XYZ file of C-alpha atoms in Angstrom:
629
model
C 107.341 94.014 100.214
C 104.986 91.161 100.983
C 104.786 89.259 98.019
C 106.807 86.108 98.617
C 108.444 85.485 95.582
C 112.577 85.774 94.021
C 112.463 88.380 91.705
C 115.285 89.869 89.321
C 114.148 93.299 88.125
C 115.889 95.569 85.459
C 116.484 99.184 86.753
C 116.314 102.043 84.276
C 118.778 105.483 86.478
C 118.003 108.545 85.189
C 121.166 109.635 83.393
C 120.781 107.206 81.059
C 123.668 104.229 82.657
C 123.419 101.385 81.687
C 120.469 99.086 83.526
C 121.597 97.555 86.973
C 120.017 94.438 88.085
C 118.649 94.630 91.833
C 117.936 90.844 93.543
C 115.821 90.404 96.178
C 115.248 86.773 98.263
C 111.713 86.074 99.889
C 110.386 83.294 102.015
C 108.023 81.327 100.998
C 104.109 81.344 102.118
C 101.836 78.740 103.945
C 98.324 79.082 102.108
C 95.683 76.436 102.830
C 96.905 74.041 100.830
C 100.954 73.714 101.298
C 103.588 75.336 101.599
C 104.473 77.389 98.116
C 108.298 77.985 97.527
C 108.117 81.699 96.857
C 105.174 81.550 94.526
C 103.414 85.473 93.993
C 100.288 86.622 95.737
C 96.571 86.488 93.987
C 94.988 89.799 94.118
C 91.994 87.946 95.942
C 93.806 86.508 98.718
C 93.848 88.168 102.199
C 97.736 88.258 103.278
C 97.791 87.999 107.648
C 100.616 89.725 108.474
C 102.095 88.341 111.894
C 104.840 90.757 113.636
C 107.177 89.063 116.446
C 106.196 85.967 118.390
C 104.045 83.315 116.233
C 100.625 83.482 117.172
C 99.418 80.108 115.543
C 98.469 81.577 112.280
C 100.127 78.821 110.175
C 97.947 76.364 112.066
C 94.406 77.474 111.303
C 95.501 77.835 107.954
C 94.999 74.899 106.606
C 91.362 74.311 108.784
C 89.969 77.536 106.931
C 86.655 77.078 105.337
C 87.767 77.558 101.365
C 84.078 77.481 100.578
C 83.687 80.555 102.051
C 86.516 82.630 102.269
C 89.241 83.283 99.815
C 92.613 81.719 100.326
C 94.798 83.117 102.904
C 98.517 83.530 103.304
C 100.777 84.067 106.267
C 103.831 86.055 106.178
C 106.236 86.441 109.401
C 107.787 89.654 110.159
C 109.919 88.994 112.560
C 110.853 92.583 113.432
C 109.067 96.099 112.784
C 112.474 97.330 110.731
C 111.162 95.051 108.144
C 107.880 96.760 107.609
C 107.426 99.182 104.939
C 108.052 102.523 105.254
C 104.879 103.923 103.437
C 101.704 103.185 103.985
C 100.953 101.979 100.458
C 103.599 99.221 101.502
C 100.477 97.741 102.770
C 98.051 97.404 100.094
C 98.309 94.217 99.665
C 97.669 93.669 103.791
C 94.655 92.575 105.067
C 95.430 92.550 108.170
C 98.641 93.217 110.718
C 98.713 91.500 113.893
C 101.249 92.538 116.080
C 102.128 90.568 119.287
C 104.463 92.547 121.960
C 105.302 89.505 124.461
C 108.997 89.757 122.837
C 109.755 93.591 123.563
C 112.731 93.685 120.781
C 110.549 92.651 118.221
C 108.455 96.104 118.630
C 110.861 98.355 120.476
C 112.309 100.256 116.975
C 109.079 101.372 116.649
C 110.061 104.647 117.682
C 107.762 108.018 117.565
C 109.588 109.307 114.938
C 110.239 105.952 113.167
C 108.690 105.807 109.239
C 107.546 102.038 110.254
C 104.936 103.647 112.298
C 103.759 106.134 110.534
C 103.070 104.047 107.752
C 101.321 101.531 109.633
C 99.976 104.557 111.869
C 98.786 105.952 108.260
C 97.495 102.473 106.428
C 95.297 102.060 109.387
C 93.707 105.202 109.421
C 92.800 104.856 105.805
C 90.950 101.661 106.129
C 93.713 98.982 107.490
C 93.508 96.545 110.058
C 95.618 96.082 113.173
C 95.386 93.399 116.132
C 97.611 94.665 118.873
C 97.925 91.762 121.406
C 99.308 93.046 125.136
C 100.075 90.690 127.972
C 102.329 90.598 130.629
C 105.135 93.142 128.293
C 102.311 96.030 129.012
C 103.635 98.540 131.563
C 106.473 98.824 128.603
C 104.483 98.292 125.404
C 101.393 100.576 126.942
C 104.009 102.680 128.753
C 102.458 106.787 128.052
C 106.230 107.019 126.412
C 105.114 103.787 123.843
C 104.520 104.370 120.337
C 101.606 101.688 120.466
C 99.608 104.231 123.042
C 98.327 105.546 120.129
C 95.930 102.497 118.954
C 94.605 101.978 122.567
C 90.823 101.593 122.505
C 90.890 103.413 125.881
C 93.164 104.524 128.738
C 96.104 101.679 129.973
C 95.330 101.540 134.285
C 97.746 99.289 134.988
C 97.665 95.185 135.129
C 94.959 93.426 137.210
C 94.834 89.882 137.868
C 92.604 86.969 135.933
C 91.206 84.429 137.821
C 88.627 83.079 134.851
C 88.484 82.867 131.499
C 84.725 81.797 130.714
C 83.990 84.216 128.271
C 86.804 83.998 126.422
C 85.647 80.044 126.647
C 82.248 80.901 125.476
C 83.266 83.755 122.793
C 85.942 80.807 121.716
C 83.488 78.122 120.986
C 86.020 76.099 122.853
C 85.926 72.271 123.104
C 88.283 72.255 126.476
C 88.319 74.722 129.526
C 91.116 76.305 129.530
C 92.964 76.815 132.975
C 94.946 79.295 134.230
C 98.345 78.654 136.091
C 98.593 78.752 139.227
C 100.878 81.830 140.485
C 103.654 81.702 142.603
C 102.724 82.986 146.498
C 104.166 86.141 147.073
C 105.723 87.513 150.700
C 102.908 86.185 152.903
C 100.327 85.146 150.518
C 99.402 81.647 149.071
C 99.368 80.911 146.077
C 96.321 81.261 143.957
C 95.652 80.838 140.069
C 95.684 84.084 138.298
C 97.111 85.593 135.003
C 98.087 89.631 134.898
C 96.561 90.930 132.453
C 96.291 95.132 131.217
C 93.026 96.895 131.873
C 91.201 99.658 129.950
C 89.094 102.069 131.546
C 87.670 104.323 129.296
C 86.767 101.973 126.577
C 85.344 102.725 122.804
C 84.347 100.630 120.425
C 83.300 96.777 120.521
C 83.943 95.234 123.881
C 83.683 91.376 122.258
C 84.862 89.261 125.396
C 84.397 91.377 129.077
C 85.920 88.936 131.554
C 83.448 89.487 134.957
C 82.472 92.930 133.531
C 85.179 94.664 134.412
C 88.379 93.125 131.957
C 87.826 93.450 128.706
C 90.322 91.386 126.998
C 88.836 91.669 123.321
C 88.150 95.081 122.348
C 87.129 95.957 118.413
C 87.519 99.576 117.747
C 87.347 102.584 115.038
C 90.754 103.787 113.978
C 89.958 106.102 111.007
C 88.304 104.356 108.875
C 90.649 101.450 110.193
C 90.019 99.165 113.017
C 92.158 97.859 116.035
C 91.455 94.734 117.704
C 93.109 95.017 121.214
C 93.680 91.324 122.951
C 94.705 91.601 126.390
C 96.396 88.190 126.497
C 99.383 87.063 124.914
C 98.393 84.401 122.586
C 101.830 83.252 122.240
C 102.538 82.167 125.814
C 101.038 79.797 128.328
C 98.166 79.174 129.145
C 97.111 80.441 125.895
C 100.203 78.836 123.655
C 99.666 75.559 124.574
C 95.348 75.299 124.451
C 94.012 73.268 121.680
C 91.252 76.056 121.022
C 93.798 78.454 120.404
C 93.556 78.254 116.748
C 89.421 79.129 116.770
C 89.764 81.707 119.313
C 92.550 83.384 116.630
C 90.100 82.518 114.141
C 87.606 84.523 115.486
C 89.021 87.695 116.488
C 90.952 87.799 112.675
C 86.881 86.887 112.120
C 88.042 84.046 109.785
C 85.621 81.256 109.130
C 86.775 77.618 110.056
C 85.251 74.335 108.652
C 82.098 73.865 109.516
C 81.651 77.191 112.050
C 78.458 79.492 111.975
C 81.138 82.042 110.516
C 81.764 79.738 107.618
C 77.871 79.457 106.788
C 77.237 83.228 107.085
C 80.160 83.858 104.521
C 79.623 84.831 101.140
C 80.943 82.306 98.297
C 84.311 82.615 97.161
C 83.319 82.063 93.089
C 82.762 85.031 90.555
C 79.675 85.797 88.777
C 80.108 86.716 84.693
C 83.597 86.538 84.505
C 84.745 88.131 87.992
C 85.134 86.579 91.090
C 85.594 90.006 92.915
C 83.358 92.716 92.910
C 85.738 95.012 92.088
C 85.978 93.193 88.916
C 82.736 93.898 88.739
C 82.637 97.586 88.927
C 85.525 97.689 86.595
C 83.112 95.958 83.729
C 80.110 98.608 84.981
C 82.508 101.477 83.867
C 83.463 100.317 80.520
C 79.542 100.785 79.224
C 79.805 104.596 77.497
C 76.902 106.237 76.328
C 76.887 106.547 73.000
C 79.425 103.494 72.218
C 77.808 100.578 71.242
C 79.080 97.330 71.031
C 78.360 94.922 67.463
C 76.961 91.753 68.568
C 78.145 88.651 67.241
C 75.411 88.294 65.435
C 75.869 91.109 63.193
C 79.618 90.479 62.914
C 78.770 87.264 61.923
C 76.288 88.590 58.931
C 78.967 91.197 57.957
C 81.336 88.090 57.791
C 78.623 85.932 55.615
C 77.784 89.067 53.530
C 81.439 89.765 52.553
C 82.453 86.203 51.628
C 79.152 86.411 49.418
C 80.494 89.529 48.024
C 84.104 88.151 47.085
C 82.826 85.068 45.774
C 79.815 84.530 44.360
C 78.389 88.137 43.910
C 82.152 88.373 42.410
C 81.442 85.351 39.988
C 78.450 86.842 38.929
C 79.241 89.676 37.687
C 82.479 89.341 35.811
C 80.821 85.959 34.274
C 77.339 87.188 33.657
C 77.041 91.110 33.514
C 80.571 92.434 32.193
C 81.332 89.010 30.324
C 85.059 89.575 31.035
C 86.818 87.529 33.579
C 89.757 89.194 33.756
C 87.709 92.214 35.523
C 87.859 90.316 38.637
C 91.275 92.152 38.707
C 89.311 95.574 39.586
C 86.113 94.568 40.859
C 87.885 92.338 43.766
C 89.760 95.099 44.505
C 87.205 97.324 45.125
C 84.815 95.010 46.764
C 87.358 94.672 49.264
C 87.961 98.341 49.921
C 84.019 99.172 49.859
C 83.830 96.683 52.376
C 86.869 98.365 54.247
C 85.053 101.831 53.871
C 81.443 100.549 55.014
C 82.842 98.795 57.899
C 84.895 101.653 59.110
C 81.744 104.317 58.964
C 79.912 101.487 60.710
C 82.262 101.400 63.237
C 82.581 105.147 63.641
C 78.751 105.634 63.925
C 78.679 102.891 66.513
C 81.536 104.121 68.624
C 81.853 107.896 67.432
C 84.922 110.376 67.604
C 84.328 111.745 70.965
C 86.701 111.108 73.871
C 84.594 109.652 76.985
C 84.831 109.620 80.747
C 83.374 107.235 83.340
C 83.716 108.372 86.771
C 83.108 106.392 90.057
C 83.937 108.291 93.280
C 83.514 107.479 97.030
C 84.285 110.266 99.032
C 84.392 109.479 102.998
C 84.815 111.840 105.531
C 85.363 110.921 109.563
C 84.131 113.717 111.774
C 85.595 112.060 114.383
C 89.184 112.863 112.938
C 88.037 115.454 110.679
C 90.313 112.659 108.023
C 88.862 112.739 104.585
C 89.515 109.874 101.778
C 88.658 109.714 98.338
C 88.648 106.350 95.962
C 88.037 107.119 92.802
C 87.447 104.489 89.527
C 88.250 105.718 86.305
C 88.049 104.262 82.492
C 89.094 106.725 79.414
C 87.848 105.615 76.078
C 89.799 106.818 73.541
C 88.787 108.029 69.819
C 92.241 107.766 68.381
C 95.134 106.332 69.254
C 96.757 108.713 71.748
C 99.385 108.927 74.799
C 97.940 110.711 77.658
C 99.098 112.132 81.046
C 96.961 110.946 83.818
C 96.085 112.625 86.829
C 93.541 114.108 89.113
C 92.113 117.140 90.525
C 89.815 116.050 93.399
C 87.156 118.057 95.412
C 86.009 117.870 98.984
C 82.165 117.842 100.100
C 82.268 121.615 99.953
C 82.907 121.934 96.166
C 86.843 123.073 97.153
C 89.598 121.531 95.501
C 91.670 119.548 97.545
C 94.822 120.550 96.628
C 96.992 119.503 99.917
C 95.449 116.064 99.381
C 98.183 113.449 98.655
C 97.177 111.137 96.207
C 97.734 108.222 94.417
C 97.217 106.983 91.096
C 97.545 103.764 88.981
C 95.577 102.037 85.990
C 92.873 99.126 87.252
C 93.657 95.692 86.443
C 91.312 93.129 87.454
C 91.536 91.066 90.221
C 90.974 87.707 88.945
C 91.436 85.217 85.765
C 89.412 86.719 83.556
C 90.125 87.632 80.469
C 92.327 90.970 80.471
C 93.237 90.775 83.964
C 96.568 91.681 85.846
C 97.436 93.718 83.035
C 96.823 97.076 81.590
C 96.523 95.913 78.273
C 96.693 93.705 75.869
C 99.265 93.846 72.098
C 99.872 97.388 71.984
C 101.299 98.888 68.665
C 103.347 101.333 71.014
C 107.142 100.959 71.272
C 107.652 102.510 74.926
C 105.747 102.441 78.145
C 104.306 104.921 80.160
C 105.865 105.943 83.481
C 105.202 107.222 86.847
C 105.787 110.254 88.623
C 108.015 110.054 91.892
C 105.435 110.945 94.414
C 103.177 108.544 92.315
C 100.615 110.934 91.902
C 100.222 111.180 88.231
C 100.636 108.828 84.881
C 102.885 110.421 82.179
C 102.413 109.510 78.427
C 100.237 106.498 78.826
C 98.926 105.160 75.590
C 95.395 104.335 74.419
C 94.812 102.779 71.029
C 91.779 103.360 68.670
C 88.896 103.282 70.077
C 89.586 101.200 73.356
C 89.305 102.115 77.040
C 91.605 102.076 79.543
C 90.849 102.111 83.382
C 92.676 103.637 86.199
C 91.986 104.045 89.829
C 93.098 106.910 92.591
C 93.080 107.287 95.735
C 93.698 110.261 98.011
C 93.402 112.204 101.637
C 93.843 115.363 103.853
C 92.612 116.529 106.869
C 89.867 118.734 106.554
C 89.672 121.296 109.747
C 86.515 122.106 108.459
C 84.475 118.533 108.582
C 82.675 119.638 111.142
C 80.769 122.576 109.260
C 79.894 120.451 106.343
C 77.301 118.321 108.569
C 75.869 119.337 111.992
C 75.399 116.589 114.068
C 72.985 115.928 117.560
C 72.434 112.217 118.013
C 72.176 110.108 120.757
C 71.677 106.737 121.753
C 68.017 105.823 121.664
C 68.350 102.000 122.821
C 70.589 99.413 121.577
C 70.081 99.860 117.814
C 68.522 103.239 117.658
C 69.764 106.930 117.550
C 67.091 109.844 117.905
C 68.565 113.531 117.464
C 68.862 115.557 114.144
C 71.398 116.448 111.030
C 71.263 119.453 109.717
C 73.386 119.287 105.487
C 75.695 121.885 105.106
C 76.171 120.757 101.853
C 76.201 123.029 98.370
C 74.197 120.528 96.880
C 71.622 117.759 97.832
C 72.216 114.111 99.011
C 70.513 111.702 96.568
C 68.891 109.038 98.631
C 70.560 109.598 101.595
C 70.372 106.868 104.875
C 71.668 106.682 107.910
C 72.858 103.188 109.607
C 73.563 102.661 113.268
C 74.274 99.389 114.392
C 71.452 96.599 112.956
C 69.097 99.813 111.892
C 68.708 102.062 108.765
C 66.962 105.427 108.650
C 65.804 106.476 105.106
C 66.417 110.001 104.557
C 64.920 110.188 101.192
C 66.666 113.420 99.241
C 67.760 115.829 101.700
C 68.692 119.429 99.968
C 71.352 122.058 100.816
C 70.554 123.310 104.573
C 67.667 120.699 105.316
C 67.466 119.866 108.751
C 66.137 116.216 109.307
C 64.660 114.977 112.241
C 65.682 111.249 113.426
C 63.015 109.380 114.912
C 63.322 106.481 116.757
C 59.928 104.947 115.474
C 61.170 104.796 112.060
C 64.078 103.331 111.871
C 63.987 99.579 110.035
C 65.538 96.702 110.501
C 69.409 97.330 108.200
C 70.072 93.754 106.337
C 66.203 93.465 105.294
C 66.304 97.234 103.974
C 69.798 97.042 102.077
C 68.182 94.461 100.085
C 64.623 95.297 99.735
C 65.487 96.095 95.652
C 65.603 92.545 94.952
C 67.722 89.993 94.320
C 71.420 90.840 93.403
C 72.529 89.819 89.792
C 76.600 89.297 89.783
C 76.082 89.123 85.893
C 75.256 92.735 85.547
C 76.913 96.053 86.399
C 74.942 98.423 87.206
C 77.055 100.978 89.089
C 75.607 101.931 91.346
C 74.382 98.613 92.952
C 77.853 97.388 93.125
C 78.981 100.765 94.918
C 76.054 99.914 97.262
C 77.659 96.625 97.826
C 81.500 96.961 98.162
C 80.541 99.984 100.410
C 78.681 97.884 103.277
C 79.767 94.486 101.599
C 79.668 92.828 105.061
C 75.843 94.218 106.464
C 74.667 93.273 103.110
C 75.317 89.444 104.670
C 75.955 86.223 102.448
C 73.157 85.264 99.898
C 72.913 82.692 97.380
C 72.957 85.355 94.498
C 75.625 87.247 95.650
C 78.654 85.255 94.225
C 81.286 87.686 94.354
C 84.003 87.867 96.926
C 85.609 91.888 98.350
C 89.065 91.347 98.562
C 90.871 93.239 96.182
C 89.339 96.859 97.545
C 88.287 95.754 101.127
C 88.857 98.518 102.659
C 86.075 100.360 101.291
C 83.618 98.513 103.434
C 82.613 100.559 106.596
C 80.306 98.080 108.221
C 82.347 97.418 110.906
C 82.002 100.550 112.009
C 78.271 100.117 112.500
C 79.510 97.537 114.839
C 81.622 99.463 116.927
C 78.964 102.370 117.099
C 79.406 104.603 114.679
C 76.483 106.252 112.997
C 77.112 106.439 109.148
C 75.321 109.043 106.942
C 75.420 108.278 103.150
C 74.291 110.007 100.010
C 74.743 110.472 96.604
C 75.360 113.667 94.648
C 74.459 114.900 91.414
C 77.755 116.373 90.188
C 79.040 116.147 86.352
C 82.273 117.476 87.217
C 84.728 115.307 86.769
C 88.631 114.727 88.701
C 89.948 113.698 85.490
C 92.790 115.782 84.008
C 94.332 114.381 80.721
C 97.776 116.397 79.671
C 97.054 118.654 83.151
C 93.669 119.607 81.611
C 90.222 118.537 82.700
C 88.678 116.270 80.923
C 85.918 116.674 78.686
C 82.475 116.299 80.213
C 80.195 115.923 77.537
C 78.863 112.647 76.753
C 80.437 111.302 80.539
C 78.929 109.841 83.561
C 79.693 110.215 87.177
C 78.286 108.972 90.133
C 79.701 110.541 93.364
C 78.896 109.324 96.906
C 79.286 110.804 99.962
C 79.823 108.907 103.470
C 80.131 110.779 106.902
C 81.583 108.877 109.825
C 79.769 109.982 113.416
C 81.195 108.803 116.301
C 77.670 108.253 118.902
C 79.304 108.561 122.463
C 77.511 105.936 124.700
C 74.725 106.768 127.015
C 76.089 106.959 130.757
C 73.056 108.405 132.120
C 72.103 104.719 133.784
């Protein structure tokens, strides 16, 4: 629904009618360079979507820092009706902000309304929303308000504002900025103050505390989501009309201007060996089958020299000098040509054999919080023959049970960038027909894969799992600002690989911890978290190694810029969780030895011979605060 762009598409109806043309108008996009008359989105670029009342989006635009962040694009929503009514509506959202200072623009957003529970939904799997409440909150924070829900704490009313330094200071700003000076009331004077809402109660990341007792920026777990509460509106005075306005938008949507620390801590925006995302990259990783080797061009470009030698001279030769007969070359071309057929086609079977192949990436994520489970899973087929296939998957929670009430999603992988094969499933095909979708878009029916070649798809699904809470046992506490002490005790039928737990700027290396282990977390051993995530050495963006770029898109953001890291994490953003370290979440994560594979091809599993998998596991603990001082 987001991409900006006039589109005419054909429509196939079911009883076999005629196709209908459908026509649908879209509004152009500001990006950082102009303004685009309805040109389509790049999978790389982060889409801000601003609901109601402008908040000066448009206007940092163009002061973004393209060195280090990929290009953005605006798009206006001018009331919730026009938001998508499934959650997947969003993919393509990077982030929602929704400003309330202009009741009608948020008051369909009714408890039962399929606007919110698809944002509701898209931020609990990963999304992001800013919610920005001024003087509209004893209505938009009412205990009757469908917002109520993403409150990082408990609404107490409004309470007056009488300074904004550190909103100056978290700004960066250039000019103070002043607040008006309030009408006097029966038998007062007047004074300068601004009502704002205040939060008692509060979770997450208090960013800008106004005398300790306002918090006005608040950054907090949603899911695996995030909601940035602003208790200001930034479309009204004094805020509206500020010069500073833009970087203090900037920095709560954390987007890097010209020449800001933000900017110099960002990772490049250019690709390393073809990609320039590192989903790209992961995409490439899963294409390598064991087994299934590749001819270099140097030996194609023998074969090619040998077989011109063969049909010409070699040719010559023997008609001319051995059989003495030139006319021969009638039957000996001939079969030169199909020996050389025959050799190169057992050389190409030894090299990529007859077996049909599976590579399997899979992050599993569970919130204990919520007791919300996700799975992401990254799949590429390669195929011995050509062959239609129905796609699906049959995915398993942390327990080994199937999760059958999970709802999922499925779709092939394109790649998210101008390299060669991307945005497309594939390339000539010798197939008349396409493949189609079911309606819940859960499955692939008869999608075609042509002789030996690969195809990759990707899923994605959830439930709620009532029983989270028995597959890890959890007793941690706050141990300082950085450090947890406590233990885990793993539930698990099988071991976690390598497992480590993060809290805020620290990492605790868990080593392998087996089925029932009960590990002890001491304080005195945690280490510092950026210097540990890459004590393995630099990162190479031209290889793709698995499960280094899992290890990346996973806690792409603690990881911090570095000159060898060249790849950008747009396309799949919402699998980083380090943001949650931030707000105080502990996060344990492992990897698991499974060969079982979610595949099914035809509604069968797939075969597991000759595959590879590589599973992870990441638990979500929410760390309540220590209140003993």
């Amino acid at each position: 629904n987001f991409s900006p762009v006039f589109a005419a598409t054909l429509l196939r109806v079911d009883d076999g009618s005629p196709y209908e043309v459908a026509e649908q108008e879209f509004e152009a996009r500001m990006t950082a360079d102009a303004m685009h008359p309805a040109l389509p989105l790049d999978a790389r670029e982060e889409l801000v979507v601003n609901v109601g009342p402008s908040i000066g989006l448009e206007s940092i635009v163009s002061k973004l820092d393209a060195s280090a962040t990929s290009e953005v694009a605006v798009a206006k929503i001018a009331r919730v009706d026009q938001l998508p009514t499934r959650w997947y509506g969003y993919d393509g959202v990077a982030t929602v902000v929704l400003a309330t200072s202009q009741p009608e623009a948020w008051r369909a957003l009714s408890s039962t309304s399929a606007q919110l529970a698809a944002l509701d939904e898209w931020v609990r799997l990963g999304g992001r929303l800013v919610l920005t409440v001024g003087a509209s909150a004893p209505e938009a924070l009412a205990p009757s308000s469908p917002l109520v829900r993403f409150l990082p704490g408990k609404y107490a009313g409004l309470a007056p504002l009488r300074q904004l330094r550190d909103l100056e200071t978290f700004t960066g700003a250039t000019e103070p900025l002043s607040i008006p000076v309030a009408p006097a009331g029966e038998g007062g004077a007047a004074e300068a103050r601004l009502d704002v809402p205040q939060l008692t109660d509060v979770r997450g990341l208090v960013e800008v505390n106004e005398g300790a007792a306002l918090p006005l920026v608040v950054r907090a777990p949603y899911g695996f989501g995030e909601v940035v509460f602003v208790a200001l509106d930034l479309d009204r005075p004094p805020l509206a009309t500020w010069n500073d306005r833009g970087k203090l938008v900037a920095k709560i949507l954390r987007l890097p201007l010209e020449n800001s620390a933000a900017a110099e801590n960002a990772p490049p925006n250019f690709g390393g060996g073809g990609e320039g995302d590192i989903s790209g990259q992961l995409a490439r990783g899963l294409d390598e089958f064991v087994g299934v080797k590749i001819a270099p061009f140097s030996l194609v470009a023998l074969l090619i020299a040998g077989y011109i030698l063969l049909i010409g001279p070699v040719d010559y030769w023997l008609v001319k000098r051995v059989f003495k007969r030139m006319e021969l070359t009638w039957i000996t071309f001939p079969l030169i040509v199909v020996g050389v057929s025959v050799g190169a086609y057992l050389l190409a079977s030894w090299m990529k054999g007859d077996r049909l192949l599976v590579n399997q990436a899979q992050v599993v994520d569970v919130d204990l919080g919520s007791q919300l489970v996700r799975g992401t899973e990254w799949i590429n087929v390669f195929s011995p023959a050509v062959e239609r296939y129905d796609i699906s998957v049959a995915p398993h929670l942390p327990d080994g049970a199937a999760a059958a009430d999970a709802r999922r999603l499925v779709s092939w992988l394109g790649k998210p960038d101008g390299s060669f094969g991307a945005g497309q499933p594939g390339g000539t095909s010798r197939f008349r027909g396409g493949y189609s979708f079911t309606p819940e878009l859960d499955a692939m029916d008869r999608v075609p894969i042509q002789f030996w070649s690969t195809k990759p798809f990707s899923a994605r699904w959830d439930l709620t799992a009532p029983q989270a809470d028995e597959w890890i046992e959890v007793d941690l506490k706050p141990a300082g600002t950085d450090a947890v002490e406590g233990k885990l005790v793993s539930k698990l039928p099988a071991a976690l690989k390598g497992a480590m737990l993060l809290y805020r700027r620290s990492v605790y290396r868990l080593g392998d911890v087996a089925a029932g282990a009960e590990v002890a977390i001491d304080p005195a051993e945690r280490r510092e978290l950026r210097s540990e995530l890459r004590a393995g050495g630099e990162y190479n963006a031209y290889t793709a190694e698995v499960p280094e770029v899992l290890a990346r898109m996973m806690f792409y953001e603690a990881y911090g810029a570095s000159p060898e890291m060249r790849l950008a994490h747009q396309y799949q953003e919402y699998l980083d969780l380090s943001r949650h370290l931030e707000m105080g979440q502990a996060i344990l994560v492992g990897r698991v030895e499974s060969g079982s594979l979610n595949l099914l091809l035809d509604g069968r599993p797939a075969p597991e011979e000759g595959s590879r998998s590589w599973t992870y596991y990441r638990f979500l603990i929410p760390i309540e605060p220590d209140t003993s001082e």
